[in-house]
């Protein structure tokens, strides 16, 4: 009987050892897999868009992501932040001479992804589709030269504003060089055929500040400029930097008007902002802290200056 009990005890002990070893082996494998996954994370200098920005030596935001939920949790779990943009708005976003998406907002997007410890994925599309992509869940955020608009605030979670201290903060109209002297005030554009990008700030400014405009909306600025080149409109509404760029590259055909839109009615919502789906406060709160860090350290101004040079804007 003692022998039998001894055999049973020995067997039980052996099973326990095997089980413990199996558990230890499983835990070790899991830990190894996790370490391998962390090692393979595409972030920082290993990011898909590493060419945009090296954040290694840049200050980072102090983030507590332990209670992340919604889209932010998905981003952290999957290791990728996906954004939508329309790359026809230099120096904020554009396609450079090498065919790569570039711009100050794309650099900011890379900075945000690196702060979150994830890779960046950029989905390019028409401007009018960028916010729809957020609503349908195709992307996590839209970053495409957005300014504050009432309907945007009602339908999306908007980030804090960010801007460079330059002509990007002003908005004007590009006209033909031989007509530029005809426009001294916004009243001189009353009834004129004016082009603006659909859903853009310029669309809002034209509607709000010009009397009875013959407003034509286009999906991309390239289409608008083709219409201007064919003399199918009187002017196109743009931010001042973009207007300067098009004027400089037009061989004298176009000129930046001296008339600027009055931005004081929108003064409490200065700068560009990013948009996430309504209710995604966890994501926007994290993004706002990152924007604060970039602003406090004058990083966005540096990126905008660099992007202007890359875009050929003097």
Coordinates of C-alpha atoms in Angstrom, one line a residue:
X1 CA 0.0 0.0 0.0
X2 CA 2.9 2.3 0.9
X3 CA 4.5 1.4 -2.4
X4 CA 1.3 2.2 -4.3
X5 CA 1.0 5.5 -2.5
X6 CA 4.6 6.3 -3.3
X7 CA 4.0 5.5 -7.0
X8 CA 0.9 7.8 -7.1
X9 CA 2.7 10.6 -5.3
X10 CA 5.7 10.3 -7.7
X11 CA 3.3 10.4 -10.7
X12 CA 1.5 13.4 -9.4
X13 CA 4.7 15.2 -8.7
X14 CA 6.0 14.4 -12.2
X15 CA 2.8 15.7 -13.7
X16 CA 3.1 18.9 -11.7
X17 CA 6.6 19.4 -12.8
X18 CA 5.7 18.7 -16.5
X19 CA 2.7 21.2 -16.1
X20 CA 4.9 23.8 -14.5
X21 CA 7.6 23.4 -17.2
X22 CA 4.9 23.6 -19.9
X23 CA 3.5 26.8 -18.3
X24 CA 7.0 28.2 -18.0
X25 CA 7.7 27.3 -21.6
X26 CA 4.5 28.8 -22.7
X27 CA 5.1 32.0 -20.8
X28 CA 8.6 32.3 -22.1
X29 CA 7.4 31.7 -25.7
X30 CA 4.7 34.4 -25.2
X31 CA 7.2 36.8 -23.7
X32 CA 9.6 36.1 -26.6
X33 CA 6.9 36.6 -29.1
X34 CA 5.9 39.9 -27.4
X35 CA 9.6 41.0 -27.4
X36 CA 9.9 40.1 -31.1
X37 CA 6.7 42.0 -31.9
X38 CA 8.0 45.1 -30.0
X39 CA 11.4 44.8 -31.8
X40 CA 9.6 44.7 -35.2
X41 CA 7.4 47.7 -34.4
X42 CA 7.6 50.2 -37.3
X43 CA 8.0 53.4 -35.4
X44 CA 10.6 56.2 -35.1
X45 CA 13.5 55.7 -37.6
X46 CA 11.9 52.4 -38.6
X47 CA 8.6 53.9 -39.6
X48 CA 7.1 53.6 -43.0
X49 CA 7.4 57.4 -43.3
X50 CA 10.8 57.7 -41.6
X51 CA 11.9 60.2 -44.3
X52 CA 9.4 62.8 -43.0
X53 CA 11.0 63.3 -39.7
X54 CA 13.5 61.9 -37.2
X55 CA 12.1 62.5 -33.8
X56 CA 14.9 60.7 -31.9
X57 CA 16.2 63.9 -30.2
X58 CA 13.0 65.8 -30.1
X59 CA 11.1 66.4 -26.9
X60 CA 8.1 64.1 -26.5
X61 CA 4.7 64.6 -24.7
X62 CA 4.2 63.1 -21.3
X63 CA 1.3 60.8 -22.1
X64 CA -0.7 58.4 -19.9
X65 CA -2.2 55.9 -22.3
X66 CA -3.2 53.3 -19.7
X67 CA -6.9 54.2 -20.0
X68 CA -7.0 54.5 -23.8
X69 CA -10.2 53.6 -25.4
X70 CA -12.0 53.6 -28.7
X71 CA -9.9 54.5 -31.8
X72 CA -6.9 55.3 -29.6
X73 CA -6.9 51.8 -28.1
X74 CA -7.2 50.3 -31.6
X75 CA -4.3 52.4 -32.8
X76 CA -2.1 51.3 -29.9
X77 CA -3.2 47.6 -30.2
X78 CA -2.6 47.5 -34.0
X79 CA 0.5 49.7 -33.9
X80 CA -0.6 52.0 -36.7
X81 CA -2.1 55.5 -36.9
X82 CA -3.9 55.9 -40.2
X83 CA -4.7 59.4 -41.5
X84 CA -6.4 60.8 -44.6
X85 CA -5.1 63.8 -46.5
X86 CA -5.4 65.6 -49.8
X87 CA -1.8 66.4 -50.8
X88 CA -2.4 69.5 -52.9
X89 CA -2.0 72.2 -50.2
X90 CA 1.7 73.1 -50.0
X91 CA 3.4 73.6 -47.7
X92 CA 1.1 71.7 -45.3
X93 CA 0.8 68.6 -47.5
X94 CA 1.9 68.0 -51.1
X95 CA 3.7 65.5 -53.3
X96 CA 7.4 66.4 -53.7
X97 CA 9.6 66.0 -56.8
X98 CA 10.4 62.4 -55.8
X99 CA 6.7 61.5 -55.6
X100 CA 6.7 61.3 -51.9
X101 CA 4.0 62.8 -49.7
X102 CA 5.5 65.7 -47.7
X103 CA 4.6 68.8 -45.8
X104 CA 4.5 70.3 -42.3
X105 CA 1.3 68.6 -41.4
X106 CA 2.7 65.2 -42.5
X107 CA 5.7 65.9 -40.3
X108 CA 3.3 66.6 -37.4
X109 CA 1.5 63.4 -38.1
X110 CA 4.8 61.5 -38.0
X111 CA 5.6 63.3 -34.7
X112 CA 2.2 62.2 -33.3
X113 CA 2.7 58.6 -34.4
X114 CA 6.2 58.5 -32.8
X115 CA 4.8 60.0 -29.5
X116 CA 2.2 57.2 -29.5
X117 CA 4.9 54.6 -30.4
X118 CA 3.2 53.4 -33.6
X119 CA 3.7 53.5 -37.3
X120 CA 2.1 56.1 -39.6
X121 CA 0.0 55.2 -42.6
X122 CA -1.1 58.0 -45.0
X123 CA -4.2 57.6 -47.2
X124 CA -4.3 60.2 -50.0
X125 CA -7.6 61.3 -51.5
X126 CA -9.7 64.2 -52.7
X127 CA -10.1 66.8 -50.0
X128 CA -13.9 66.3 -49.9
X129 CA -13.3 62.6 -49.1
X130 CA -10.9 63.1 -46.2
X131 CA -13.6 63.7 -43.5
X132 CA -15.9 61.0 -45.0
X133 CA -13.0 58.6 -44.5
X134 CA -13.1 59.4 -40.7
X135 CA -16.9 59.0 -40.5
X136 CA -16.8 55.6 -42.2
X137 CA -13.8 54.4 -40.1
X138 CA -11.5 54.0 -43.0
X139 CA -9.0 56.2 -41.2
X140 CA -8.4 57.2 -37.6
X141 CA -7.9 61.0 -38.2
X142 CA -8.0 63.5 -41.0
X143 CA -5.2 66.0 -41.4
X144 CA -5.5 68.2 -44.4
X145 CA -5.3 71.9 -43.7
X146 CA -8.6 72.0 -41.9
X147 CA -9.6 75.2 -40.1
X148 CA -12.4 75.5 -37.6
X149 CA -15.9 75.5 -39.1
X150 CA -19.1 75.3 -37.1
X151 CA -20.4 72.2 -38.9
X152 CA -17.0 70.4 -38.4
X153 CA -17.2 71.1 -34.7
X154 CA -20.7 69.7 -34.6
X155 CA -19.9 66.5 -36.5
X156 CA -16.3 65.7 -35.5
X157 CA -13.9 65.9 -32.6
X158 CA -11.4 68.6 -33.5
X159 CA -8.0 69.0 -32.1
X160 CA -6.4 72.2 -30.8
X161 CA -5.3 74.7 -33.5
X162 CA -1.7 74.8 -34.6
X163 CA -0.1 77.2 -37.1
X164 CA 3.1 78.7 -38.3
X165 CA 3.6 82.4 -38.0
X166 CA 3.6 83.1 -41.7
X167 CA 1.3 83.8 -44.6
X168 CA -0.3 80.4 -44.0
X169 CA -2.4 82.2 -41.5
X170 CA -3.9 84.6 -44.1
X171 CA -6.3 83.9 -47.0
X172 CA -6.7 85.8 -50.2
X173 CA -7.6 85.4 -53.9
X174 CA -5.3 84.6 -56.8
X175 CA -6.3 86.7 -59.9
X176 CA -4.8 87.4 -63.4
X177 CA -1.9 89.7 -63.4
X178 CA -3.6 92.1 -65.8
X179 CA -6.6 92.4 -63.5
X180 CA -4.9 92.6 -60.1
X181 CA -5.3 96.4 -59.9
X182 CA -9.1 96.1 -60.3
X183 CA -9.4 94.5 -56.8
X184 CA -8.9 96.8 -53.8
X185 CA -11.4 95.4 -51.4
X186 CA -13.6 92.3 -51.1
X187 CA -16.5 94.3 -52.5
X188 CA -14.7 94.4 -55.8
X189 CA -15.2 90.6 -56.1
X190 CA -19.0 90.9 -55.8
X191 CA -20.7 88.8 -58.4
X192 CA -17.4 87.4 -59.8
X193 CA -16.8 83.8 -60.8
X194 CA -14.7 82.5 -57.9
X195 CA -13.2 79.0 -57.5
X196 CA -12.7 77.4 -54.1
X197 CA -12.0 73.9 -53.0
X198 CA -15.1 72.1 -51.8
X199 CA -15.4 71.9 -48.0
X200 CA -12.4 74.2 -47.5
X201 CA -12.1 77.3 -45.3
X202 CA -11.9 79.4 -48.5
X203 CA -15.3 78.2 -49.5
X204 CA -16.7 79.5 -46.2
X205 CA -14.8 82.8 -46.5
X206 CA -16.1 83.4 -50.0
X207 CA -19.7 82.6 -49.0
X208 CA -19.5 84.7 -45.8
X209 CA -17.6 87.8 -47.1
X210 CA -18.2 88.3 -50.8
X211 CA -21.6 89.5 -52.0
X212 CA -23.4 87.2 -54.5
X213 CA -20.3 85.3 -55.7
X214 CA -20.6 83.0 -58.7
X215 CA -18.9 80.3 -56.6
X216 CA -17.5 77.2 -58.3
X217 CA -16.4 74.3 -56.1
X218 CA -13.7 71.9 -57.2
X219 CA -12.4 68.7 -55.6
X220 CA -8.7 69.6 -56.0
X221 CA -6.7 72.8 -56.4
X222 CA -5.2 71.4 -59.6
X223 CA -8.6 71.3 -61.2
X224 CA -9.2 74.9 -60.1
X225 CA -5.9 76.1 -61.5
X226 CA -6.6 74.4 -64.8
X227 CA -9.8 76.4 -65.0
X228 CA -7.9 79.6 -64.2
X229 CA -5.3 78.8 -66.8
X230 CA -8.2 78.5 -69.3
X231 CA -9.7 81.8 -68.2
X232 CA -12.9 80.1 -67.0
X233 CA -13.0 82.1 -63.7
X234 CA -12.1 85.5 -62.3
X235 CA -10.2 84.3 -59.2
X236 CA -9.5 81.3 -57.0
X237 CA -9.5 81.6 -53.2
X238 CA -6.3 80.3 -51.5
X239 CA -4.2 80.8 -48.4
X240 CA -1.6 83.4 -49.0
X241 CA 1.4 81.0 -49.1
X242 CA -0.3 78.8 -51.7
X243 CA -1.3 81.9 -53.7
X244 CA 2.3 83.1 -53.7
X245 CA 3.5 79.7 -54.9
X246 CA 1.1 79.6 -57.8
X247 CA 1.8 83.2 -58.8
X248 CA 5.6 82.6 -58.8
X249 CA 5.3 79.5 -61.0
X250 CA 2.9 81.0 -63.5
X251 CA 5.4 82.9 -65.6
X252 CA 3.5 86.2 -64.9
X253 CA 0.0 84.9 -65.7
X254 CA -1.3 85.1 -62.1
X255 CA -0.8 87.5 -59.2
X256 CA -1.7 87.3 -55.5
X257 CA -4.3 89.9 -54.8
X258 CA -3.6 92.4 -52.0
X259 CA -7.1 91.8 -50.7
X260 CA -7.3 89.4 -47.7
X261 CA -10.3 87.8 -46.0
X262 CA -11.2 89.0 -42.6
X263 CA -10.5 86.3 -40.1
X264 CA -11.5 88.1 -36.9
X265 CA -14.9 86.4 -36.8
X266 CA -13.0 83.1 -36.4
X267 CA -10.2 84.4 -34.2
X268 CA -10.9 82.1 -31.2
X269 CA -10.3 79.1 -33.4
X270 CA -6.9 80.0 -34.9
X271 CA -4.8 77.7 -36.9
X272 CA -5.4 74.3 -38.6
X273 CA -6.8 71.4 -36.7
X274 CA -7.2 67.6 -37.0
X275 CA -10.5 65.8 -37.1
X276 CA -11.5 62.5 -35.5
X277 CA -14.9 60.8 -35.3
X278 CA -17.4 62.3 -32.9
X279 CA -16.9 60.9 -29.4
X280 CA -13.2 59.9 -29.8
X281 CA -12.2 62.2 -27.0
X282 CA -9.4 59.8 -25.8
X283 CA -7.6 60.1 -29.1
X284 CA -8.0 63.9 -29.3
X285 CA -6.9 64.5 -25.8
X286 CA -3.7 62.6 -26.5
X287 CA -3.2 64.5 -29.8
X288 CA -3.8 67.8 -28.0
X289 CA -1.0 67.1 -25.5
X290 CA 1.3 66.2 -28.4
X291 CA 0.4 69.4 -30.2
X292 CA 1.1 71.4 -27.0
X293 CA 4.6 69.9 -26.8
X294 CA 5.2 70.7 -30.5
X295 CA 4.0 74.3 -30.1
X296 CA 5.9 74.9 -26.8
X297 CA 9.1 73.9 -28.5
X298 CA 8.4 75.8 -31.8
X299 CA 8.6 72.6 -33.7
X300 CA 5.7 73.2 -36.1
X301 CA 7.2 76.5 -37.2
X302 CA 10.5 74.7 -38.0
X303 CA 8.6 72.0 -40.0
X304 CA 6.6 74.6 -41.9
X305 CA 9.8 76.6 -42.8
X306 CA 11.4 73.3 -44.0
X307 CA 8.3 72.3 -46.0
X308 CA 8.2 75.7 -47.7
X309 CA 11.7 75.2 -49.0
X310 CA 10.9 71.7 -50.1
X311 CA 7.8 73.0 -51.9
X312 CA 9.8 75.8 -53.6
X313 CA 7.9 78.6 -51.8
X314 CA 10.2 81.5 -51.3

